[in-house]
Coordinates of C-alpha atoms and ligand atoms in Angstrom, one line a residue:
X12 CA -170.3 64.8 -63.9
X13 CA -167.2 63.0 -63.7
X14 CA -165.0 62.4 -60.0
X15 CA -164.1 65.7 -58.0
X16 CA -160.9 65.3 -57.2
X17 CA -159.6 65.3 -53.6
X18 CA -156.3 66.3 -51.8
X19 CA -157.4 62.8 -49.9
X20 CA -155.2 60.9 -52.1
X21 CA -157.4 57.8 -50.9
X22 CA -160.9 59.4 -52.3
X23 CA -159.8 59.5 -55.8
X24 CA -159.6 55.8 -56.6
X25 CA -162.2 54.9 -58.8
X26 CA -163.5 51.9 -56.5
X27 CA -163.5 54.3 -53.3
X28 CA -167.3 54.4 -51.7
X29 CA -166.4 57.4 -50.4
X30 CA -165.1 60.2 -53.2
X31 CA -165.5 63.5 -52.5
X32 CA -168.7 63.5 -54.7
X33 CA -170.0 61.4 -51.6
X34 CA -169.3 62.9 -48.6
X35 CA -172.1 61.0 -46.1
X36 CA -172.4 61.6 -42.7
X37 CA -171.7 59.6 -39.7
X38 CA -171.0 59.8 -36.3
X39 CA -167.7 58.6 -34.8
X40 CA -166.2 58.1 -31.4
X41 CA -162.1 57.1 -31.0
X42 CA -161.2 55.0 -27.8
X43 CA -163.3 56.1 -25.1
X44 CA -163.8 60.0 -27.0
X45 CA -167.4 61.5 -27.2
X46 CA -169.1 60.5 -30.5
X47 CA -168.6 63.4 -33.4
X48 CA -169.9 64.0 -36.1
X49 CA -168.2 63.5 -39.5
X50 CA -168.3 63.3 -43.0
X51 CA -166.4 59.9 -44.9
X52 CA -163.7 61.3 -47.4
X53 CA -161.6 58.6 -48.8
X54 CA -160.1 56.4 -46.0
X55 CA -160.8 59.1 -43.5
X56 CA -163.8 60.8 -41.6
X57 CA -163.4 64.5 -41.5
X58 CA -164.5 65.9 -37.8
X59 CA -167.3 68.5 -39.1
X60 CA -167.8 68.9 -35.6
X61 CA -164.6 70.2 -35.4
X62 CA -165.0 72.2 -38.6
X63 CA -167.3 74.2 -37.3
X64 CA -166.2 74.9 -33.8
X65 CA -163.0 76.0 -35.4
X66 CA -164.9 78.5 -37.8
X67 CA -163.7 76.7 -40.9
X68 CA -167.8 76.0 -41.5
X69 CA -170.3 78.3 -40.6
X70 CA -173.6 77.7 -40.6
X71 CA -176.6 79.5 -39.8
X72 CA -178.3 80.1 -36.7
X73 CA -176.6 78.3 -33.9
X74 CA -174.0 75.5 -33.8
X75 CA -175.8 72.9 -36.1
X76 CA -173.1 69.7 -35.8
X77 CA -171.9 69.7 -32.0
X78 CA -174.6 67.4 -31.2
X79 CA -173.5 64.4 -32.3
X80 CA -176.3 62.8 -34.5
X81 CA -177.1 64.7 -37.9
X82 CA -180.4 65.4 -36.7
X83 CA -180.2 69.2 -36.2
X84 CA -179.0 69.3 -39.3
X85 CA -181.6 67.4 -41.5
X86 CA -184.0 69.7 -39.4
X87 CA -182.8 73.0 -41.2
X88 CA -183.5 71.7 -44.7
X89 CA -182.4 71.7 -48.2
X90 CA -180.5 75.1 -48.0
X91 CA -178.2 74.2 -45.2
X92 CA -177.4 70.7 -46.5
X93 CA -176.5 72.5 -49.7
X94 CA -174.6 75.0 -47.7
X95 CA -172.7 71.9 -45.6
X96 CA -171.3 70.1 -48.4
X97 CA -170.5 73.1 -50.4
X98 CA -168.4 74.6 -47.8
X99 CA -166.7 70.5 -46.9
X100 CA -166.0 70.2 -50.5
X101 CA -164.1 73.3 -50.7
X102 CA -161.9 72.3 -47.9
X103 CA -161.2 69.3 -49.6
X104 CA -161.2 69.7 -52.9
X105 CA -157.2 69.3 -54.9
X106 CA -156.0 72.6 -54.5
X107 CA -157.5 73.9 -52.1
X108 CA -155.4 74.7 -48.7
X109 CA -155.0 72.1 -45.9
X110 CA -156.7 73.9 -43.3
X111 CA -158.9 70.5 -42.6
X112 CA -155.8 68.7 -42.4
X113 CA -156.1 68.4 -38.4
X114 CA -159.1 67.2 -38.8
X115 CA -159.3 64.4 -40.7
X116 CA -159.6 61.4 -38.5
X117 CA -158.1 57.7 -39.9
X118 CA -161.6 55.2 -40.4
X119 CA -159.4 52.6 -39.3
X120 CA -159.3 54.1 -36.1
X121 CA -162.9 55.1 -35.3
X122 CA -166.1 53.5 -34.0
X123 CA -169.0 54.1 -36.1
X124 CA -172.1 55.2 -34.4
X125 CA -175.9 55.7 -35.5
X126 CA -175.7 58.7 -37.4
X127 CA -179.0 59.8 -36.4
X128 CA -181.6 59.8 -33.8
X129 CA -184.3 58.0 -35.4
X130 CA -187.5 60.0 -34.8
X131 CA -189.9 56.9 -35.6
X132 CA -189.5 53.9 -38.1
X133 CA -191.8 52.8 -40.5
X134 CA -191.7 49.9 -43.0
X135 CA -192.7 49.3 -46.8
X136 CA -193.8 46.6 -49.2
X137 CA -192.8 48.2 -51.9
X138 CA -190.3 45.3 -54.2
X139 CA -193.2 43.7 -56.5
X140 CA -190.8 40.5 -56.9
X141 CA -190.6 40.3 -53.2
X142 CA -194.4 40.6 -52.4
X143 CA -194.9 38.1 -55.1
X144 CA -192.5 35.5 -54.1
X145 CA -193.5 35.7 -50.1
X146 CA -197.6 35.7 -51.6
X147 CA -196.8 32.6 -53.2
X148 CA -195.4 30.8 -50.5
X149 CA -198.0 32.0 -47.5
X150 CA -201.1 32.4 -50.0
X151 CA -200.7 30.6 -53.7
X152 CA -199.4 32.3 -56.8
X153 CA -203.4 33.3 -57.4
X154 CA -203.1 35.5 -54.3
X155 CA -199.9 36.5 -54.2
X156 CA -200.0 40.2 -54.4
X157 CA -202.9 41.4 -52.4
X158 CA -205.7 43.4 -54.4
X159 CA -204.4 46.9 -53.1
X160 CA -200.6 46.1 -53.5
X161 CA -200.7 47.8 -57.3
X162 CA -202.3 51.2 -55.9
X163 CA -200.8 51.7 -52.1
X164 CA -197.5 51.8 -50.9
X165 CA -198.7 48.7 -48.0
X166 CA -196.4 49.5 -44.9
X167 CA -196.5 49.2 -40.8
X168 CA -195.4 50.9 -38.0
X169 CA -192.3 49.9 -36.4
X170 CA -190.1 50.5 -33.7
X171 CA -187.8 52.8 -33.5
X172 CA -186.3 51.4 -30.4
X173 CA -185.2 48.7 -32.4
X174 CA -183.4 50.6 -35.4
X175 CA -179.0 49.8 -34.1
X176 CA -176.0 50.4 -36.5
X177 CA -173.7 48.2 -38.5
X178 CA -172.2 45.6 -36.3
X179 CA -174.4 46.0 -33.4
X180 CA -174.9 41.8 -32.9
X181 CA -178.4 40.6 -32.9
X182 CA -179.9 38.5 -30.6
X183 CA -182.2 35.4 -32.2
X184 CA -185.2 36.2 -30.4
X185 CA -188.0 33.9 -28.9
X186 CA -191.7 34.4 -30.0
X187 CA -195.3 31.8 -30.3
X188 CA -194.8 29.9 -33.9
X189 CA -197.2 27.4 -34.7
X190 CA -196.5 24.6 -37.1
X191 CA -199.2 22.6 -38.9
X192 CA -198.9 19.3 -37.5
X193 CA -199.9 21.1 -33.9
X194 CA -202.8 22.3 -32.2
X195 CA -201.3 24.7 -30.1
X196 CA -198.2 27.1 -31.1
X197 CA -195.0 26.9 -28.6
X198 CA -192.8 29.4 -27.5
X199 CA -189.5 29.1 -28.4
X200 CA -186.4 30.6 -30.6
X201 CA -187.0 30.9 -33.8
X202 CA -186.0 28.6 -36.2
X203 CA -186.4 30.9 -39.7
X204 CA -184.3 33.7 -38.8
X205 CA -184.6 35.8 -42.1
X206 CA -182.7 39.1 -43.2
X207 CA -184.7 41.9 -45.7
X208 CA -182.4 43.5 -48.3
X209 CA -184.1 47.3 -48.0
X210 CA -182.8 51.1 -48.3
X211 CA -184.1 53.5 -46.1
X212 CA -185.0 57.0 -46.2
X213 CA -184.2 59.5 -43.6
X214 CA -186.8 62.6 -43.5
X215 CA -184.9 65.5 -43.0
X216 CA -188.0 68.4 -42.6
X217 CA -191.1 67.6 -41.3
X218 CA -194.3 68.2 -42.2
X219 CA -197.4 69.8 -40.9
X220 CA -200.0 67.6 -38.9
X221 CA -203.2 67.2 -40.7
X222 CA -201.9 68.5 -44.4
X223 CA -201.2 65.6 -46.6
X224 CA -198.0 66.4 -48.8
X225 CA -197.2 65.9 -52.6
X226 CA -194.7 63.6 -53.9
X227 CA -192.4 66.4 -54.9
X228 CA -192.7 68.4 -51.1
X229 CA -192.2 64.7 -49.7
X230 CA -189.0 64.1 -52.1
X231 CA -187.7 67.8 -50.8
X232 CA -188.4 66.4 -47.2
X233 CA -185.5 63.3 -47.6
X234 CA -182.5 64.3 -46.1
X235 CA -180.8 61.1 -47.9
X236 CA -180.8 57.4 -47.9
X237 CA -178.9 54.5 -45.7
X238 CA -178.7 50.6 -46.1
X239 CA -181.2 49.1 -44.1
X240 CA -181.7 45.3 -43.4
X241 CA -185.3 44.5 -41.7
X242 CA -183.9 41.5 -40.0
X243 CA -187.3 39.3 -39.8
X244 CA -188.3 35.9 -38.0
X245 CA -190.4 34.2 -40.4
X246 CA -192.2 31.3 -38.3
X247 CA -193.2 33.9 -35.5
X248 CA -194.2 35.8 -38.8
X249 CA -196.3 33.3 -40.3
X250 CA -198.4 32.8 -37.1
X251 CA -199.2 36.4 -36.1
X252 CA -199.6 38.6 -39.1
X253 CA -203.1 38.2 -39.9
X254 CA -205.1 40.3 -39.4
X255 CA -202.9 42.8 -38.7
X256 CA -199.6 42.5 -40.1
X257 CA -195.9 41.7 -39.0
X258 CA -195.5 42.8 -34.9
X259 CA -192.7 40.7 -33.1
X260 CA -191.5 38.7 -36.0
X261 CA -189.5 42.6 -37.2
X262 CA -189.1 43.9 -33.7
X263 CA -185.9 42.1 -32.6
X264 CA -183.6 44.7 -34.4
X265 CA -183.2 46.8 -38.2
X266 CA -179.6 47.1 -38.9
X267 CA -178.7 50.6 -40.7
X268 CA -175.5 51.3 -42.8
X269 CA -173.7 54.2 -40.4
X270 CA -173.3 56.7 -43.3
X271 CA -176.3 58.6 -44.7
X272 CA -175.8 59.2 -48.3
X273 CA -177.5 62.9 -48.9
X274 CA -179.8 62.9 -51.9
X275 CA -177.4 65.3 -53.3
X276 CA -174.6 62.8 -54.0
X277 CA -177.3 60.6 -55.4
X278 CA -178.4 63.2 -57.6
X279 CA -176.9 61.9 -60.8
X280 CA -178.6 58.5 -60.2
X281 CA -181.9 59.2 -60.5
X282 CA -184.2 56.9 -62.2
X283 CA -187.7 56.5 -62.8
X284 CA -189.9 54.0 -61.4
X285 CA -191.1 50.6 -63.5
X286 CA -194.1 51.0 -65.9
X287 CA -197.1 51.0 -63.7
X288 CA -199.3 48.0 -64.2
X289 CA -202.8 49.7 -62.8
X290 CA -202.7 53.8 -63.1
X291 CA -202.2 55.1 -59.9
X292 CA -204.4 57.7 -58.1
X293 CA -203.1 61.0 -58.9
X294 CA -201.5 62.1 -55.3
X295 CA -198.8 59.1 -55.9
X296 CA -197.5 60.5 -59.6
X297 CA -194.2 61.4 -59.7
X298 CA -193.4 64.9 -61.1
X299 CA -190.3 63.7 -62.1
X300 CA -187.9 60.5 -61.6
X301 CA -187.4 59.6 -57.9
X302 CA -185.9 56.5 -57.7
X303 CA -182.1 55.5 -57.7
X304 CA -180.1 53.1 -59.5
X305 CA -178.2 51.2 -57.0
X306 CA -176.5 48.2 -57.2
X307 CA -177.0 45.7 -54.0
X308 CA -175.4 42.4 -52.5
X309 CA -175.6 40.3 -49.5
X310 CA -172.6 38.4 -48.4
X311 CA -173.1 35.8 -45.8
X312 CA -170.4 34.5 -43.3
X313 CA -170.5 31.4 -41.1
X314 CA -168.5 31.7 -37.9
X315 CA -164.9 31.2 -38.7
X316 CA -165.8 30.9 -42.8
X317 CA -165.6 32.8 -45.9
X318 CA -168.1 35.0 -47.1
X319 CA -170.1 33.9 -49.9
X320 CA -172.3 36.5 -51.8
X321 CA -175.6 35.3 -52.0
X322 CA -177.3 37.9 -53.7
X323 CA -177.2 40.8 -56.3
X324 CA -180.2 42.5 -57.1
X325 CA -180.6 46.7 -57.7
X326 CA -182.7 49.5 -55.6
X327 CA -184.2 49.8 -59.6
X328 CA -186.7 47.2 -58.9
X329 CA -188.8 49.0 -55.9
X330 CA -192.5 49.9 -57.5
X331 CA -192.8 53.1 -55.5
X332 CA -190.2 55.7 -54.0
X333 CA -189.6 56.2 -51.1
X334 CA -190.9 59.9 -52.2
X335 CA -194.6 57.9 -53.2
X336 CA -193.9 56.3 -49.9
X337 CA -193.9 59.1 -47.6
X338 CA -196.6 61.2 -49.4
X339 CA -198.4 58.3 -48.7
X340 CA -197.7 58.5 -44.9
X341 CA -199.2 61.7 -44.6
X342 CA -202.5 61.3 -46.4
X343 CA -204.3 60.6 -43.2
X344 CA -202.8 63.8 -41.6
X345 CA -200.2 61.9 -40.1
X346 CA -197.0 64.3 -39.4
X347 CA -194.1 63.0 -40.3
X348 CA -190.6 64.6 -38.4
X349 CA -187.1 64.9 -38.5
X350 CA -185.6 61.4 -37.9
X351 CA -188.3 59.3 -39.3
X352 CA -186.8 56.4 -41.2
X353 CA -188.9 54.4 -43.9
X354 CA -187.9 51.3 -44.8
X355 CA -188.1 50.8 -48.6
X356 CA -189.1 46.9 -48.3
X357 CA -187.6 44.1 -49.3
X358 CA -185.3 44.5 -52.8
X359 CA -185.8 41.3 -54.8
X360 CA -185.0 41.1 -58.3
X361 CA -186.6 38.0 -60.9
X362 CA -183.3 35.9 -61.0
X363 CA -182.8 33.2 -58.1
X364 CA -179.7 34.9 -57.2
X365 CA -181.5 38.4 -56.8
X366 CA -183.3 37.5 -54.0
X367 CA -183.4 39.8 -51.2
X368 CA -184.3 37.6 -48.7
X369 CA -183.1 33.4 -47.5
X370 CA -186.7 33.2 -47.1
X371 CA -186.8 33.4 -50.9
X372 CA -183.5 31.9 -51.7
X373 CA -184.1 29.1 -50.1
X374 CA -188.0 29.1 -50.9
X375 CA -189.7 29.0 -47.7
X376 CA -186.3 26.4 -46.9
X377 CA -187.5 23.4 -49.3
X378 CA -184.3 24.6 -51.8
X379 CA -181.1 25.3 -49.6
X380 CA -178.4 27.2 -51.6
X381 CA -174.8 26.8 -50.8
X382 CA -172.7 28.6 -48.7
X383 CA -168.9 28.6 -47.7
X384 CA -168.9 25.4 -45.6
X385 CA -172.2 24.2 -46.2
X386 CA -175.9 24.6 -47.3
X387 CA -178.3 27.8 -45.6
X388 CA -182.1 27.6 -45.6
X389 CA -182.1 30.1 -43.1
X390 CA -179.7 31.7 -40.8
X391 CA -177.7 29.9 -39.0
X392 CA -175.9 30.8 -35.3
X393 CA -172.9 33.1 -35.3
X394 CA -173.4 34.1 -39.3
X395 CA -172.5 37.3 -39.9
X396 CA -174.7 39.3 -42.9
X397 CA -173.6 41.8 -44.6
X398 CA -175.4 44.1 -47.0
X399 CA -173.6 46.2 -49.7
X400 CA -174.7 49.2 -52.0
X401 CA -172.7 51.8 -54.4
X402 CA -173.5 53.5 -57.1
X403 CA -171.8 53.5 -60.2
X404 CA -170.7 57.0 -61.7
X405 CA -168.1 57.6 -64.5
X406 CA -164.4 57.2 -62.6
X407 CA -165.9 57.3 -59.2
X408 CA -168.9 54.8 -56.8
X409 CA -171.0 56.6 -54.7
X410 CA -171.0 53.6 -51.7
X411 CA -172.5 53.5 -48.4
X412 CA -170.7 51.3 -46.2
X413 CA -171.2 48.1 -45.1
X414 CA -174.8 47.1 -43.1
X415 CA -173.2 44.1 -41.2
X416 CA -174.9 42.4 -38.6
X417 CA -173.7 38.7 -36.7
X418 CA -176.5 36.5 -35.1
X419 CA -176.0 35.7 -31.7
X420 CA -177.4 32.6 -29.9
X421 CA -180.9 32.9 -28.5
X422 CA -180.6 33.5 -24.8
X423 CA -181.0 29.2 -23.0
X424 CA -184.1 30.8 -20.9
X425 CA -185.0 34.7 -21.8
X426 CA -186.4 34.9 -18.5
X427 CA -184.0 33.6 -16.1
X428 CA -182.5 36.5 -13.7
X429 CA -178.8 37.3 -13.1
Ligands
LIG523 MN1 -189.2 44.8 -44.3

């Protein structure tokens, strides 16, 4: 399937992220105006919200968009998402009428918003280059990929609390490190201030608390997929994540990309997962291919610098789906609901410069790469990081928006009182 031409002008150049094919959806706000919810179309948001109120859309039940995060919406499953961007692309599509005319909204001129209300967050090890190259460096290259990493989706709880938008600023937290030359760890700001190159997968339906589901019902769960960068503070990291994994080093923030691209537009990008190395149990098979072929990059810029792309990897190189993922979730009866995120892991590919992480770039910091105005180990005070993803159809990109995020200073004393 080739573009689907717009009466957006804007959406119909090739390089657009946001073609009519697309349509994800975000939430907006102009000036001091309540947040909205929208759909991107070209260089515009079109107020669905406003759609619907106006009777141009009409969707089952009860008003399904006035609420201004998507989450009523994932809640009502596959047939109404269907139903949303089958009535949106009519409105929009060349020849049709203008009737949405009034509501098309410039990008230029909104705020972006989290586009959902994330139910609870949840994050994977799932990038086989990834887990190898951080194994090596805390463990040895014998031990690099723990013995379960081939037939389990390894993940941990995390916070939901933490989950902002693109260019909410992040704070460089404080936690207890330990280096080897001490007895005794210190508290203090961290020094390895890391980013994770991941997508994420928003669960639209939810499932039923003590029944495990299959990867297909779990793929028919997704709603549809965001950028999602696990920003991660590798000394505090090192110290506490035995036994029990990762806790404060990943709890400072997880920036999201504000559009969610539904699995729909993604449809024609599906992909199988690698050749498995160890057959898997039978409950993680894929029925059919449930990956995506996405291309990736991270651009980092200093404060008052250029950006510098740093690296260009593809969502091809996860082991497991987020499908295998959340079927996985739910083996122990766990329910999963509407507004769960998982985060895929960390996307590495085998090349240096497809690292998804300066904590591999740089190699635990003994090989600094170079950066507009200097050399990065890890990141650095006021850099901003940007993560980037499209993919590539014939005529038209399927793209997500930017997942930006700036560091911020660590507060002098995190307990000192205004
Ligand atoms: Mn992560």
């Amino acid at each position: 399937m080739g573009l689907i031409r717009s009466w957006v002008e804007s959406a119909n150049a090739p390089d657009c992220p946001f073609p009519l094919n697309n349509l994800p959806c975000g939430v907006f706000s102009v000036g001091a105006g309540a947040p909205r919810c929208g759909m991107a179309i070209g260089d515009q948001i079109v107020d669905v919200a406003g759609l619907e109120a106006a009777g141009l859309l009409a969707l089952p039940g009860r008003p399904l968009l006035d609420a201004a995060v998507w989450n009523p919406v994932m809640a009502s499953g596959p047939a109404v998402w269907a139903s949303v961007r089958a009535q949106v692309t009519a409105l929009l599509a060349e020849g049709a009428g203008r009737k949405a005319a009034p509501f098309l909204v410039p990008l230029a001129s909104a705020t972006l918003q989290m586009p959902f209300r994330v139910a609870e967050y949840t994050d994977f090890y799932a990038g086989r280059n990834h887990a190898f190259n951080v194994g090596t460096m805390f463990r040895g290259p014998e031990n690099a990929l723990p013995p379960n990493w081939l037939h389990i989706p390894i993940g941990y709880n995390g916070r939901a609390s933490s989950v902002v938008v693109s260019g909410t600023d992040v704070r460089r937290p404080w936690g207890q490190v330990k280096s080897a030359e001490h007895d005794m760890p210190a508290f203090q700001p961290s020094r390895r201030f890391d980013i994770e190159l991941e997508m994420g997968a928003v669960v639209g339906t939810p499932s039923r608390a003590g029944y495990p589901v299959t990867v297909a019902e779990a793929d028919d769960m997704i709603f549809g997929y965001v950028l999602l960068n696990d920003w991660s503070a590798r000394d505090i990291q090192a110290w506490e994540y035995q036994p029990l994994g990762p806790f404060q080093s990943k709890a400072t923030a997880t920036t999201i990309s504000p559009w969610i691209v539904m699995k729909a537009a993604l449809e024609p990008f599906r992909i199988p997962t690698p050749a498995r190395e160890k057959p898997l149990l039978p409950y993680l098979h894929e029925p059919r291919p449930m990956l995506y072929d996405i291309a990736l990059e991270v651009g980092l810029t200093p404060d008052g610098g250029q950006e510098t792309v740093i690296s260009r990897t593809s969502y091809s190189e996860m082991y497991y789906s987020a499908a295998q993922q959340l079927a996985h979730h739910t083996t122990s009866g766990c329910a999963m609901n509407t507004g769960d995120l998982l985060g895929s892991g960390t996307i590495s590919g085998t090349e240096k410069g497809a690292r998804g992480s300066l904590l591999e770039l740089s190699w635990g910091g003994k090989e600094p790469f170079a950066v507009d105005g200097g050399a990065r180990s890890f990141i650095e005070d006021n850099d901003t990081l940007a993560l980037r993803g499209h993919a590539q159809g014939d005529g038209y990109r399927i793209g997500f928006g930017d997942c930006s995020g700036t560091v911020l200073p660590a507060l002098a004393d995190p307990y000192e009182r205004a």
